[in-house]
Coordinates of C-alpha atoms and ligand atoms in Angstrom, one line a residue:
M1 CA 2.5 6.4 -1.4
C2 CA 4.3 9.6 -0.3
G3 CA 6.6 9.9 2.7
I4 CA 6.1 12.6 5.3
V5 CA 8.6 13.7 7.9
G6 CA 8.3 16.6 10.4
Y7 CA 10.2 17.8 13.4
I8 CA 9.7 20.4 16.2
G9 CA 12.0 20.6 19.1
H10 CA 15.5 21.8 20.2
R11 CA 17.6 20.1 17.5
E12 CA 18.4 21.2 13.9
A13 CA 15.4 20.0 11.9
Y14 CA 17.2 19.8 8.5
P15 CA 19.3 16.7 9.0
I16 CA 16.6 14.8 10.8
I17 CA 14.2 15.5 7.9
I18 CA 16.6 14.7 5.1
E19 CA 17.7 11.4 6.7
G20 CA 14.1 10.6 7.5
L21 CA 13.1 11.2 3.9
K22 CA 15.8 8.9 2.7
R23 CA 14.4 6.1 4.9
L24 CA 10.9 6.8 3.5
E25 CA 12.0 7.0 -0.1
Y26 CA 10.5 3.5 -0.6
R27 CA 7.1 5.2 -0.4
G28 CA 7.6 7.4 -3.4
Y29 CA 10.5 9.0 -5.0
D30 CA 9.6 11.2 -8.0
S31 CA 10.1 14.5 -6.2
A32 CA 11.1 15.8 -2.8
G33 CA 10.9 19.0 -0.8
I34 CA 11.4 20.6 2.6
A35 CA 10.1 23.6 4.5
L36 CA 12.0 25.1 7.4
F37 CA 11.3 27.9 9.7
D38 CA 14.8 29.5 10.2
G39 CA 14.0 31.7 13.1
T40 CA 12.7 34.6 11.1
D41 CA 11.1 33.3 7.9
L42 CA 9.8 30.2 6.1
K43 CA 12.3 28.6 3.6
V44 CA 11.1 26.2 1.0
S45 CA 13.2 24.0 -1.3
K46 CA 11.7 21.4 -3.6
T47 CA 12.5 19.6 -6.8
K48 CA 11.6 16.8 -9.1
G49 CA 13.8 13.8 -8.4
K50 CA 15.2 12.0 -5.4
V51 CA 16.0 13.2 -1.9
A52 CA 19.7 13.3 -3.0
D53 CA 18.6 15.9 -5.6
L54 CA 16.8 17.9 -2.9
E55 CA 20.0 17.9 -0.8
N56 CA 21.9 19.3 -3.8
I57 CA 19.6 22.1 -4.5
S58 CA 18.7 23.0 -0.9
E59 CA 22.5 23.5 -0.3
K60 CA 22.2 26.5 -2.6
E61 CA 18.6 27.6 -2.0
I62 CA 18.1 27.7 1.8
T63 CA 19.9 28.2 5.1
K64 CA 19.7 24.9 6.7
T65 CA 19.1 26.1 10.2
G66 CA 15.9 26.0 12.2
N67 CA 14.2 23.8 14.8
V68 CA 10.9 23.4 13.0
G69 CA 10.4 21.8 9.6
I70 CA 8.5 19.4 7.4
G71 CA 9.6 17.3 4.4
H72 CA 8.1 15.1 1.7
T73 CA 9.0 12.5 -0.8
R74 CA 6.4 12.1 -3.4
W75 CA 4.6 9.5 -5.6
A76 CA 2.6 11.7 -7.9
T77 CA -1.2 11.3 -8.1
H78 CA -2.4 14.8 -9.1
G79 CA -0.1 16.6 -11.5
V80 CA 3.0 15.2 -13.2
P81 CA 6.2 15.0 -11.1
N82 CA 7.9 18.4 -11.5
D83 CA 9.4 21.1 -9.3
V84 CA 6.1 23.1 -9.0
N85 CA 3.9 20.1 -8.2
S86 CA 6.4 18.9 -5.5
H87 CA 5.5 19.4 -1.9
P88 CA 5.6 21.4 0.4
H89 CA 2.9 23.8 -0.9
T90 CA 2.3 27.3 0.6
S91 CA -0.9 29.2 0.8
N92 CA -1.5 32.4 -1.2
S93 CA -0.4 34.6 1.6
G94 CA 2.8 32.6 2.0
D95 CA 2.0 32.0 5.7
L96 CA 0.9 28.4 5.8
V97 CA 2.7 25.4 4.5
I98 CA 1.6 21.8 4.0
I99 CA 2.7 18.4 3.0
H100 CA 0.2 15.8 2.1
N101 CA -0.1 12.1 1.3
G102 CA -3.3 10.9 -0.3
I103 CA -6.0 12.3 -2.7
I104 CA -8.6 15.0 -2.2
E105 CA -11.3 13.7 -4.5
N106 CA -13.5 16.9 -4.5
Y107 CA -10.5 19.2 -5.0
E108 CA -11.8 20.5 -8.4
S109 CA -15.0 21.9 -6.9
L110 CA -13.2 23.3 -3.9
K111 CA -10.6 24.9 -6.3
Q112 CA -13.4 26.6 -8.3
E113 CA -14.9 28.1 -5.1
L114 CA -11.5 29.4 -4.0
I115 CA -10.8 30.8 -7.5
A116 CA -14.1 32.6 -7.3
R117 CA -12.9 34.1 -4.0
G118 CA -9.7 35.4 -5.6
Y119 CA -7.3 32.6 -4.9
T120 CA -4.7 31.6 -7.5
F121 CA -2.8 28.4 -8.0
K122 CA 0.7 27.6 -9.2
S123 CA 0.5 23.8 -9.3
D124 CA -1.9 21.1 -10.6
T125 CA -2.1 19.5 -7.2
D126 CA -5.1 18.8 -4.8
T127 CA -2.7 19.7 -2.0
E128 CA -2.4 23.3 -3.0
V129 CA -6.2 23.5 -2.9
L130 CA -6.3 22.1 0.6
I131 CA -3.8 24.6 2.0
N132 CA -5.7 27.5 0.5
L133 CA -8.9 26.1 1.8
I134 CA -7.4 26.0 5.3
E135 CA -6.2 29.6 4.8
D136 CA -9.6 30.7 3.6
V137 CA -11.3 29.1 6.6
K138 CA -8.8 30.6 9.0
K139 CA -9.5 34.1 7.7
Q140 CA -13.2 33.8 7.2
E141 CA -13.9 32.2 10.6
D142 CA -11.1 34.0 12.4
V143 CA -9.9 30.9 14.0
K144 CA -6.6 29.4 15.0
L145 CA -4.7 27.0 12.7
G146 CA -5.9 23.8 14.4
K147 CA -9.5 24.8 14.1
A148 CA -9.1 25.9 10.5
V149 CA -7.6 22.6 9.6
Q150 CA -10.5 20.8 11.3
I151 CA -13.2 22.8 9.5
A152 CA -11.4 22.4 6.2
L153 CA -11.0 18.7 6.5
N154 CA -14.7 18.3 7.2
Q155 CA -15.3 19.7 3.7
V156 CA -12.9 17.4 2.1
I157 CA -13.7 14.0 0.5
G158 CA -10.8 11.7 0.0
A159 CA -7.8 10.3 1.9
Y160 CA -5.0 12.2 3.6
A161 CA -2.2 12.4 6.0
I162 CA -1.2 16.0 6.4
T163 CA 1.3 18.1 8.3
V164 CA 0.8 21.9 8.4
F165 CA 2.3 24.9 10.1
D166 CA 2.0 28.7 10.1
K167 CA 5.3 30.7 9.8
N168 CA 3.7 33.2 12.2
K169 CA 3.3 30.6 14.9
P170 CA 6.2 28.2 14.3
E171 CA 6.0 26.6 17.7
E172 CA 3.1 24.6 16.6
I173 CA 2.5 21.8 13.9
V174 CA -0.9 20.4 13.1
V175 CA -1.2 16.9 11.7
A176 CA -4.2 14.8 10.6
R177 CA -5.0 11.5 9.0
L178 CA -7.7 9.7 7.1
G179 CA -6.7 6.6 5.2
S180 CA -2.9 7.3 5.1
P181 CA -0.6 6.5 8.0
L182 CA 0.9 9.0 10.4
A183 CA 3.1 8.4 13.5
V184 CA 4.2 10.9 16.0
G185 CA 7.5 10.2 17.9
I186 CA 7.6 11.6 21.4
G187 CA 11.0 12.7 22.6
E188 CA 12.2 14.8 25.5
D189 CA 10.6 18.1 24.7
E190 CA 10.7 17.3 21.0
F191 CA 8.3 15.7 18.5
F192 CA 8.9 13.8 15.3
I193 CA 6.2 13.2 12.6
A194 CA 6.5 10.5 10.0
S195 CA 4.6 8.1 7.7
D196 CA 6.2 5.3 9.6
A197 CA 8.5 5.2 12.6
S198 CA 11.8 4.6 10.7
P199 CA 12.8 8.3 10.5
F200 CA 12.9 8.7 14.3
I201 CA 13.8 5.3 15.6
E202 CA 17.3 6.5 16.9
Y203 CA 15.7 9.4 18.8
T204 CA 12.8 7.8 20.6
K205 CA 11.0 4.5 21.0
D206 CA 7.7 6.1 22.1
A207 CA 5.2 6.7 19.3
I208 CA 1.6 7.6 18.9
Y209 CA -0.1 6.3 15.7
L210 CA -3.0 8.5 14.7
E211 CA -6.2 6.7 14.0
D212 CA -8.4 7.6 11.0
E213 CA -10.3 10.8 11.4
E214 CA -8.0 12.1 14.1
M215 CA -5.9 15.2 14.2
A216 CA -3.2 16.4 16.6
I217 CA -1.9 19.8 17.6
I218 CA 1.7 19.5 18.6
R219 CA 3.2 22.4 20.5
F220 CA 6.9 22.9 21.5
H221 CA 7.2 22.9 25.3
K222 CA 3.5 22.2 25.7
G223 CA 2.9 18.7 24.3
I224 CA 0.3 17.0 22.0
K225 CA -3.5 17.2 21.9
I226 CA -5.4 14.7 19.8
R227 CA -9.0 15.3 18.7
K228 CA -11.6 13.7 16.5
I229 CA -11.8 15.7 13.3
K230 CA -15.6 15.2 13.0
D231 CA -16.9 16.1 16.5
D232 CA -13.8 17.8 18.1
S233 CA -13.9 15.4 21.0
L234 CA -10.5 14.9 22.8
V235 CA -8.8 11.5 22.5
D236 CA -6.5 10.0 25.1
P237 CA -3.1 9.5 23.4
Y238 CA -2.0 5.9 23.4
I239 CA 1.8 5.8 23.4
Q240 CA 3.2 2.6 21.9
K241 CA 6.8 1.2 22.6
L242 CA 8.5 0.6 19.3
Q243 CA 10.3 -2.7 18.7
L244 CA 12.2 -1.6 15.6
N245 CA 16.0 -1.4 15.5
L246 CA 18.2 0.9 13.4
E247 CA 20.1 -2.1 12.0
E248 CA 16.9 -3.6 10.6
I249 CA 16.3 -0.6 8.4
E250 CA 19.9 -0.4 7.1
K251 CA 21.5 -2.3 4.2
G252 CA 24.0 -4.2 6.3
G253 CA 26.7 -4.5 3.7
Y254 CA 24.4 -5.6 0.8
D255 CA 24.3 -3.5 -2.4
H256 CA 20.6 -3.2 -2.3
F257 CA 17.8 -3.7 0.2
M258 CA 16.2 -6.2 -2.1
L259 CA 19.3 -8.5 -2.0
K260 CA 19.5 -8.1 1.8
E261 CA 15.8 -9.0 2.1
I262 CA 16.2 -12.1 -0.2
H263 CA 19.0 -13.3 2.0
E264 CA 17.0 -12.6 5.1
Q265 CA 14.4 -15.2 4.2
P266 CA 15.7 -18.1 6.2
K267 CA 15.6 -15.9 9.4
A268 CA 12.3 -14.3 8.4
I269 CA 10.6 -17.6 7.9
T270 CA 12.0 -18.9 11.2
D271 CA 10.8 -15.7 13.0
T272 CA 7.4 -16.3 11.4
Y273 CA 6.9 -19.8 12.8
R274 CA 8.8 -19.3 16.0
G275 CA 6.5 -19.8 19.0
R276 CA 3.7 -21.0 16.7
L277 CA 5.1 -24.3 15.3
L278 CA 5.8 -26.5 18.3
R279 CA 6.9 -29.7 16.6
D280 CA 7.8 -31.7 19.7
Q281 CA 4.2 -31.4 20.9
A282 CA 2.8 -31.6 17.4
I283 CA 1.0 -28.3 18.0
I284 CA 0.4 -25.1 16.0
K285 CA -0.4 -22.2 18.3
M286 CA -1.9 -19.1 16.7
A287 CA -3.9 -16.9 19.1
G288 CA -5.9 -15.2 16.3
V289 CA -7.0 -18.6 14.9
E290 CA -7.5 -20.3 18.2
D291 CA -9.7 -17.5 19.6
N292 CA -11.9 -17.6 16.5
M293 CA -11.8 -21.4 15.7
K294 CA -15.6 -21.6 15.5
K295 CA -15.7 -18.9 12.8
F296 CA -13.2 -20.8 10.8
L297 CA -14.7 -24.2 11.3
N298 CA -18.2 -23.0 10.5
A299 CA -17.1 -20.9 7.5
N300 CA -19.1 -21.3 4.3
R301 CA -15.9 -20.4 2.4
I302 CA -12.8 -18.3 2.8
I303 CA -12.4 -15.3 0.6
I304 CA -8.8 -14.0 0.3
V305 CA -8.3 -10.4 -0.8
A306 CA -5.0 -8.8 -1.6
C307 CA -3.0 -6.9 -4.3
G308 CA 0.2 -7.7 -6.2
T309 CA 2.6 -10.1 -4.6
S310 CA 0.3 -10.5 -1.6
W311 CA -2.4 -11.7 -4.0
H312 CA 0.0 -14.3 -5.3
A313 CA 0.6 -15.5 -1.7
G314 CA -3.2 -15.7 -1.5
L315 CA -3.3 -18.0 -4.6
V316 CA -0.8 -20.3 -3.0
A317 CA -3.0 -20.3 0.1
E318 CA -6.0 -21.3 -2.0
Y319 CA -4.2 -24.5 -3.0
I320 CA -3.1 -25.3 0.6
F321 CA -6.5 -24.5 2.3
E322 CA -8.4 -26.5 -0.2
D323 CA -5.9 -29.3 -0.3
L324 CA -5.4 -29.8 3.4
A325 CA -8.3 -28.2 5.2
R326 CA -10.9 -28.9 2.5
I327 CA -12.4 -25.3 2.9
P328 CA -13.5 -23.7 -0.4
V329 CA -11.4 -20.6 -1.1
E330 CA -11.8 -17.7 -3.5
V331 CA -8.9 -15.3 -4.1
E332 CA -9.9 -11.9 -5.2
Y333 CA -8.0 -8.7 -6.3
A334 CA -9.1 -6.3 -3.6
S335 CA -9.6 -3.6 -6.2
E336 CA -12.1 -5.7 -8.1
F337 CA -13.8 -7.2 -5.1
R338 CA -14.6 -3.9 -3.5
Y339 CA -16.4 -2.5 -6.6
R340 CA -18.2 -5.5 -8.0
N341 CA -21.1 -5.9 -5.5
P342 CA -19.9 -9.3 -4.3
V343 CA -22.1 -11.8 -2.5
I344 CA -20.8 -11.9 1.1
R345 CA -22.5 -13.9 3.8
E346 CA -22.1 -13.7 7.6
D347 CA -20.6 -17.2 7.6
D348 CA -17.9 -16.2 5.2
V349 CA -14.4 -15.6 6.5
L350 CA -12.3 -13.0 4.7
I351 CA -8.5 -13.1 4.9
A352 CA -6.8 -9.9 3.9
I353 CA -3.1 -10.2 3.1
S354 CA -0.9 -7.1 3.0
Q355 CA 2.8 -6.5 3.8
S356 CA 2.4 -2.8 4.5
G357 CA -1.1 -3.1 6.0
E358 CA -1.9 0.2 4.3
T359 CA -3.0 -0.8 0.8
A360 CA -6.1 1.3 0.1
D361 CA -8.0 -1.3 -1.9
T362 CA -7.4 -4.1 0.6
L363 CA -8.5 -1.8 3.4
A364 CA -11.7 -0.9 1.5
A365 CA -12.4 -4.6 0.8
I366 CA -12.1 -5.3 4.6
K367 CA -14.6 -2.6 5.4
L368 CA -17.0 -3.9 2.8
A369 CA -16.8 -7.5 4.2
K370 CA -17.2 -6.2 7.8
S371 CA -20.3 -4.2 6.8
K372 CA -21.9 -7.4 5.5
G373 CA -21.1 -9.2 8.8
A374 CA -18.2 -11.4 7.6
F375 CA -15.4 -12.3 10.0
V376 CA -12.2 -10.6 8.8
F377 CA -8.7 -11.9 9.5
G378 CA -5.5 -10.0 8.6
V379 CA -2.1 -11.3 7.6
C380 CA 0.1 -8.2 7.8
N381 CA 3.8 -7.5 8.3
V382 CA 3.7 -4.0 9.6
V383 CA 2.7 -4.0 13.3
G384 CA 0.0 -1.5 14.2
S385 CA -0.8 -0.8 10.5
S386 CA -4.3 0.3 9.4
I387 CA -5.2 -3.2 8.1
A388 CA -3.9 -4.9 11.3
R389 CA -6.2 -2.6 13.3
E390 CA -9.2 -2.8 11.1
T391 CA -9.4 -6.6 11.0
D392 CA -11.3 -8.6 13.7
A393 CA -8.2 -10.8 14.3
G394 CA -5.0 -11.6 12.6
A395 CA -1.5 -13.0 12.5
Y396 CA 1.7 -10.9 11.8
T397 CA 4.3 -12.3 9.5
H398 CA 7.2 -11.0 11.6
A399 CA 9.4 -10.6 8.5
G400 CA 11.0 -7.4 9.8
P401 CA 10.9 -4.2 7.7
E402 CA 10.8 -4.7 4.0
I403 CA 12.2 -1.6 2.3
G404 CA 13.0 -2.8 -1.3
V405 CA 9.9 -1.9 -3.3
A406 CA 9.8 -5.4 -4.8
S407 CA 8.3 -7.8 -2.2
T408 CA 10.5 -10.8 -1.4
K409 CA 10.5 -11.9 2.2
A410 CA 7.0 -10.6 2.7
F411 CA 5.8 -13.2 0.1
T412 CA 7.5 -16.2 1.7
T413 CA 6.5 -15.2 5.2
Q414 CA 2.9 -14.7 4.2
I415 CA 2.9 -18.2 2.7
T416 CA 4.4 -19.5 6.0
V417 CA 1.6 -17.9 8.1
L418 CA -1.1 -19.2 5.7
T419 CA 0.4 -22.7 5.7
L420 CA 0.4 -22.7 9.5
M421 CA -3.2 -21.6 9.5
A422 CA -4.2 -24.3 6.9
L423 CA -2.4 -27.0 9.0
R424 CA -4.0 -25.9 12.2
L425 CA -7.5 -25.9 10.6
S426 CA -7.0 -29.2 8.9
R427 CA -6.0 -30.7 12.2
A428 CA -9.1 -29.2 13.9
K429 CA -11.3 -30.5 11.0
G430 CA -9.7 -33.9 10.9
T431 CA -9.0 -33.6 7.2
I432 CA -5.4 -34.5 7.6
T433 CA -4.0 -37.7 9.1
S434 CA -1.7 -37.4 12.1
S435 CA 1.3 -38.6 10.2
E436 CA 0.7 -36.2 7.3
Y437 CA 0.3 -33.4 9.8
R438 CA 3.6 -34.3 11.6
R439 CA 5.4 -34.6 8.3
H440 CA 4.3 -31.1 7.3
L441 CA 5.5 -29.7 10.6
L442 CA 8.8 -31.4 10.2
E443 CA 9.2 -30.2 6.6
L444 CA 8.1 -26.7 7.4
E445 CA 10.7 -26.5 10.2
M446 CA 13.4 -27.6 7.6
I447 CA 12.4 -24.9 5.1
P448 CA 14.8 -22.1 6.4
G449 CA 17.8 -24.4 6.0
K450 CA 16.6 -25.4 2.5
V451 CA 16.1 -21.7 1.5
E452 CA 19.7 -21.2 2.7
K453 CA 20.7 -24.0 0.3
A454 CA 18.7 -22.5 -2.6
L455 CA 20.5 -19.2 -2.0
E456 CA 23.8 -21.0 -2.8
S457 CA 22.9 -21.0 -6.5
D458 CA 23.6 -17.2 -6.5
A459 CA 26.7 -17.4 -8.8
H460 CA 25.0 -19.8 -11.3
I461 CA 21.9 -17.5 -11.4
R462 CA 24.1 -14.5 -12.1
Y463 CA 25.6 -16.4 -15.0
I464 CA 22.1 -17.2 -16.4
A465 CA 21.0 -13.6 -15.8
D466 CA 23.9 -12.4 -17.9
I467 CA 22.8 -14.5 -20.9
Y468 CA 19.1 -13.4 -20.8
K469 CA 19.4 -9.8 -19.6
D470 CA 18.8 -8.4 -23.1
A471 CA 15.6 -10.4 -23.7
S472 CA 12.5 -8.3 -24.5
N473 CA 10.0 -10.8 -23.3
C474 CA 10.0 -13.7 -20.9
L475 CA 7.5 -16.4 -20.0
Y476 CA 7.1 -18.1 -16.6
L477 CA 5.3 -21.4 -16.4
G478 CA 4.2 -23.5 -13.4
R479 CA 1.4 -25.9 -12.4
G480 CA -0.5 -26.5 -9.2
Y481 CA 1.2 -24.9 -6.2
N482 CA 3.8 -23.4 -8.5
F483 CA 1.4 -21.6 -10.8
P484 CA 1.3 -18.6 -8.4
V485 CA 5.1 -18.8 -8.2
A486 CA 5.2 -18.4 -12.0
L487 CA 3.0 -15.2 -11.7
E488 CA 5.3 -13.9 -8.9
G489 CA 8.5 -14.6 -10.9
A490 CA 7.1 -12.7 -13.9
L491 CA 6.0 -9.8 -11.6
K492 CA 9.4 -9.6 -10.0
L493 CA 11.2 -9.4 -13.4
K494 CA 8.9 -6.8 -15.0
E495 CA 8.8 -4.5 -12.0
I496 CA 12.5 -4.1 -11.5
S497 CA 14.0 -4.8 -14.9
Y498 CA 11.2 -3.4 -17.1
I499 CA 11.3 -6.6 -19.3
H500 CA 7.9 -7.7 -20.3
A501 CA 7.1 -11.0 -18.6
E502 CA 4.0 -13.2 -18.3
G503 CA 3.2 -15.9 -15.8
Y504 CA 1.0 -18.7 -17.0
P505 CA -0.3 -22.1 -15.9
A506 CA 2.0 -24.4 -17.9
A507 CA -0.9 -26.4 -19.5
E508 CA -2.6 -23.2 -20.5
M509 CA 0.3 -22.2 -22.7
K510 CA -1.2 -24.2 -25.5
H511 CA -4.2 -21.9 -25.6
G512 CA -2.3 -18.8 -26.7
P513 CA 1.2 -18.0 -25.4
I514 CA 2.8 -20.8 -27.3
A515 CA 2.5 -18.6 -30.4
L516 CA 5.1 -16.3 -28.8
I517 CA 7.7 -19.0 -28.6
D518 CA 10.8 -18.8 -30.8
E519 CA 14.5 -19.0 -30.4
N520 CA 14.6 -15.6 -28.7
M521 CA 12.1 -16.3 -26.0
P522 CA 13.4 -17.4 -22.5
I523 CA 10.9 -19.5 -20.7
V524 CA 11.3 -20.2 -17.0
V525 CA 9.6 -23.5 -16.1
I526 CA 9.1 -24.6 -12.5
A527 CA 9.4 -28.4 -12.8
T528 CA 10.0 -29.8 -9.3
K529 CA 9.6 -33.5 -8.7
K530 CA 6.5 -33.4 -6.6
G531 CA 3.2 -32.4 -8.1
H532 CA 2.6 -32.6 -11.8
Y533 CA 6.2 -33.4 -12.8
E534 CA 5.5 -35.6 -15.9
K535 CA 2.9 -33.1 -17.2
V536 CA 5.4 -30.2 -16.9
V537 CA 8.1 -32.3 -18.6
S538 CA 5.7 -32.7 -21.6
N539 CA 5.1 -28.9 -21.6
I540 CA 8.9 -28.5 -21.7
Q541 CA 9.1 -30.8 -24.7
E542 CA 6.5 -28.7 -26.4
I543 CA 8.6 -25.6 -25.8
K544 CA 11.8 -27.3 -27.0
S545 CA 10.2 -28.3 -30.3
R546 CA 9.5 -24.6 -30.9
K547 CA 13.1 -23.7 -30.1
G548 CA 12.3 -21.7 -26.9
K549 CA 15.2 -21.2 -24.4
I550 CA 14.3 -23.2 -21.2
I551 CA 15.4 -22.3 -17.7
G552 CA 14.2 -25.1 -15.5
I553 CA 13.7 -24.7 -11.7
V554 CA 14.2 -28.3 -10.7
T555 CA 14.6 -30.6 -7.6
E556 CA 18.1 -31.4 -6.7
G557 CA 19.4 -34.3 -8.7
D558 CA 16.9 -34.0 -11.5
E559 CA 18.2 -35.5 -14.7
Q560 CA 15.2 -35.6 -17.0
V561 CA 14.7 -31.8 -17.3
K562 CA 18.4 -31.2 -17.3
E563 CA 18.5 -33.2 -20.6
L564 CA 15.9 -31.0 -22.2
A565 CA 16.5 -27.5 -20.7
D566 CA 19.1 -25.0 -21.7
H567 CA 19.8 -24.3 -18.0
V568 CA 18.6 -25.7 -14.7
I569 CA 18.6 -24.2 -11.2
E570 CA 18.2 -26.7 -8.4
V571 CA 16.3 -26.3 -5.2
P572 CA 16.2 -28.9 -2.4
E573 CA 13.4 -31.4 -2.3
T574 CA 10.3 -30.7 -0.1
L575 CA 6.6 -31.4 0.1
E576 CA 4.7 -30.1 -2.9
S577 CA 2.7 -27.8 -0.7
L578 CA 5.8 -26.2 0.6
S579 CA 7.7 -26.0 -2.7
P580 CA 6.7 -22.3 -3.4
L581 CA 8.9 -21.3 -0.4
L582 CA 11.9 -22.7 -2.3
T583 CA 11.1 -22.3 -6.0
T584 CA 10.5 -18.5 -5.4
I585 CA 14.1 -18.0 -4.3
P586 CA 15.9 -18.4 -7.7
L587 CA 13.2 -16.3 -9.4
Q588 CA 13.8 -13.5 -7.0
L589 CA 17.6 -13.7 -7.6
L590 CA 17.2 -14.0 -11.4
S591 CA 15.2 -10.8 -11.5
Y592 CA 17.5 -9.0 -9.1
Y593 CA 20.7 -9.8 -11.2
I594 CA 19.1 -9.0 -14.5
A595 CA 18.0 -5.6 -13.1
V596 CA 21.4 -4.9 -11.7
M597 CA 23.1 -5.8 -15.0
L598 CA 20.7 -3.5 -16.8
D599 CA 21.7 -0.8 -14.4
K600 CA 18.1 -0.3 -13.1
N601 CA 17.2 1.2 -9.7
V602 CA 16.4 -2.1 -8.0
D603 CA 15.1 -0.8 -4.7
Q604 CA 13.1 2.1 -6.2
P605 CA 11.8 1.0 -9.7
R606 CA 10.2 3.7 -11.8
N607 CA 6.5 4.6 -11.2
L608 CA 6.2 2.2 -8.2
A609 CA 5.8 2.8 -4.5
K610 CA 6.1 0.5 -1.6
S611 CA 2.7 1.1 -0.1
V612 CA -0.2 2.1 -2.3
T613 CA -2.5 4.1 -0.1
V614 CA -4.6 5.4 -3.0
E615 CA -7.0 3.3 -5.0
Ligands
F6R1 C1 5.4 -6.3 -5.8 C2 4.8 -5.6 -4.8 C3 3.4 -5.1 -4.9 C4 2.7 -5.4 -3.5 C5 1.3 -4.8 -3.6 C6 0.5 -5.0 -2.3 O1 6.7 -6.7 -5.6 O2 5.5 -5.3 -3.8 O3 2.8 -5.8 -5.9 O4 2.7 -6.7 -3.2 O5 1.4 -3.4 -3.8 O6 1.2 -4.4 -1.2 P1 0.8 -4.9 0.3 O7 1.3 -6.3 0.5 O8 1.6 -3.9 1.1 O9 -0.6 -4.7 0.5

C-alpha cells in the first residue's frame, strides 16, 4: 500500500527520506510528502504525483536541513490523490505530524466526535482524523505523546502502520503497527523507520520488525522501547540481521525492474530449489513439509488461498498436487474465501501463497483457517513478512526482492516451491513411480537453463509486440497446466499496458469468447507438445476460420502450429507439469515490450500497488 520512511539521528534526514521513498515507490505512488524538523520549526512539503515531483516542490518550499523527519508515498484509500490528501498530516494545533499506511474504518464516527469538540479538517482522509484524535487525547488526558498514541489507537478500528512526532519534542518518534508492516533500522545512535528494510540497507543490517498491536517510542540518544498497544506491557526487542544487499534492489543496467526481474528468473528458480532438490540422492528436503508430514499425508484436502498472480500459481499447483500427489485441491481467491463462511475442517491443510507476505485478504484467510483448527502453510517471498509469521510452517521462494509492480519471478518461483512440495508428497504417498520421480527432479533441475533459452526470443517477441501494440483487446488461451498461464499472460498485459485482455481455457472459448474473434483480435494460444496438443490445434483451427490473429507459444521445432499461426514463439521442451515455468516467459516479455512501446510506466502502472495491505 503506502510507503513510510522516517529518520532520527545525527545525519541530514532529507536525503535519507527521499532516497528511501524512491525505493518504496512500488508500494504506492499517487502522491508523496515529507515533514522535517529543521531545528526550530516543522516544515511540511507534499504533493500529488511521484517522489520526483516532491523533490521538485520541496526544493522551493522547505529548507532541507534537519535530523528528524518522516516521509510518505501514497496509494489512496480515503480521498482522491491530491495535494491536500497527501501525507504527512498535521493536527489542528500544528504541533503533531503523522504519516499512515492502512485504513481507519471507524474514522467517520471519530471525526464527528472531534468536530463536535471544535476540530476542523482540511482533507478527506482518515489519517487527519487519527492525528487530531491523538492531539485531543494528549490534551484531555494530559499525557505524553506515546501514551496519547496508545490511548487513541485503542479507540481505532482498522489497520495501520503510523509514524508520529511532536515538533515541541523532536527528539522522539512514535511508531505503531496493526496489519501493515513497519521495520526499525538500528544504527549507531540513529534510527531508521520504513515499511520494509530497503530504505536503510546501506546504513545498518540490524532491524526490528514490529509485530501487530505493538508500538515503539524511539528516542535520540536514549534508544527504543516497544510496548503492546492493548495492555502497555513491555516487549523485548528482537533484532534481526538483514540479508538484503543494495545491488539486489537496484536496476543493474536494465531499463526497468520488471525486465531485470524477468531476466533474473533462471537464478531465482535455482535459488528456490538450491539445498532442497538433491538429485544425486533423489531427495527433496523441505523442513516445513518434513516437520509436518503427517498433517499433509492425513489431509482431507488442500485449500490454496491467494490473490492475483499468486492465485494463478495456486491454480498451477492444483494441477500438480492432484496429478502427482492425488490430494484434492481447491484454489480460492482469499477475498472471497474469507467472507463466504467456508467449510473448514481440522484435517484441512491451507496453503497461502503471497510474494509480499502482506496481502490483507490472504492474511485474513489464514487467520480464519487457523481459528477453525486447520494447519496453515505459507509460500512467501519476503522473509519475516506478516504471512510468513502468521502461518504454522512454510517455505520461502528465495526469489530476491521483486520491485516491479507486475509479478514475474515471484510467479515462477512460487510454482517451483509448490512443485517441490507436490513431488515430495507424491513420493511419501507412493503415488509416483521412482522413475517418474527421478525424471521430474532431473527436468526441474534443467528448467533454469531452459528459461535462459526462452529468454533468447527477446528480439522476436519485440517484433511481435510492435505489430500488436495498438490492439484494444487480446485473448489468451491454454489448456490443462497452461490454462493458469493464459490467465497470468492476460493479467500481465492488462496491468501494465492497459489493453483489455482475457485468459480462457481454450475449449471454453466456444461458449462465448469466440464471438469476439475477428481479423483485429490477437489471440495468444499456448500450444506446447505435451498435454492436450491436438485439442489445442483444433482450437487454433477454429480461430483461424474466424480470421483471428494467432500468436502460438510452441515447443521448439513445432511445425503444425507454425503452419496455422501468424507467429510462433518457441520454448524448450519439458514435462507438461513443468511447462508453465517456460511458457510464462514469452508472455511476460510480450506484455513488457507492448507497455514500453506504448510509453506506459511499466514498473509503476496506474492505480496499482505492489503490496495490497487493505482489503
Ligand atoms: C500482478 C500482481 C498482483 C499480486 C497480488 C498478490 O502482477 O503483482 O496481482 O500477485 O496483489 O500479491 P502477493 O503475492 O504479494 O500476495
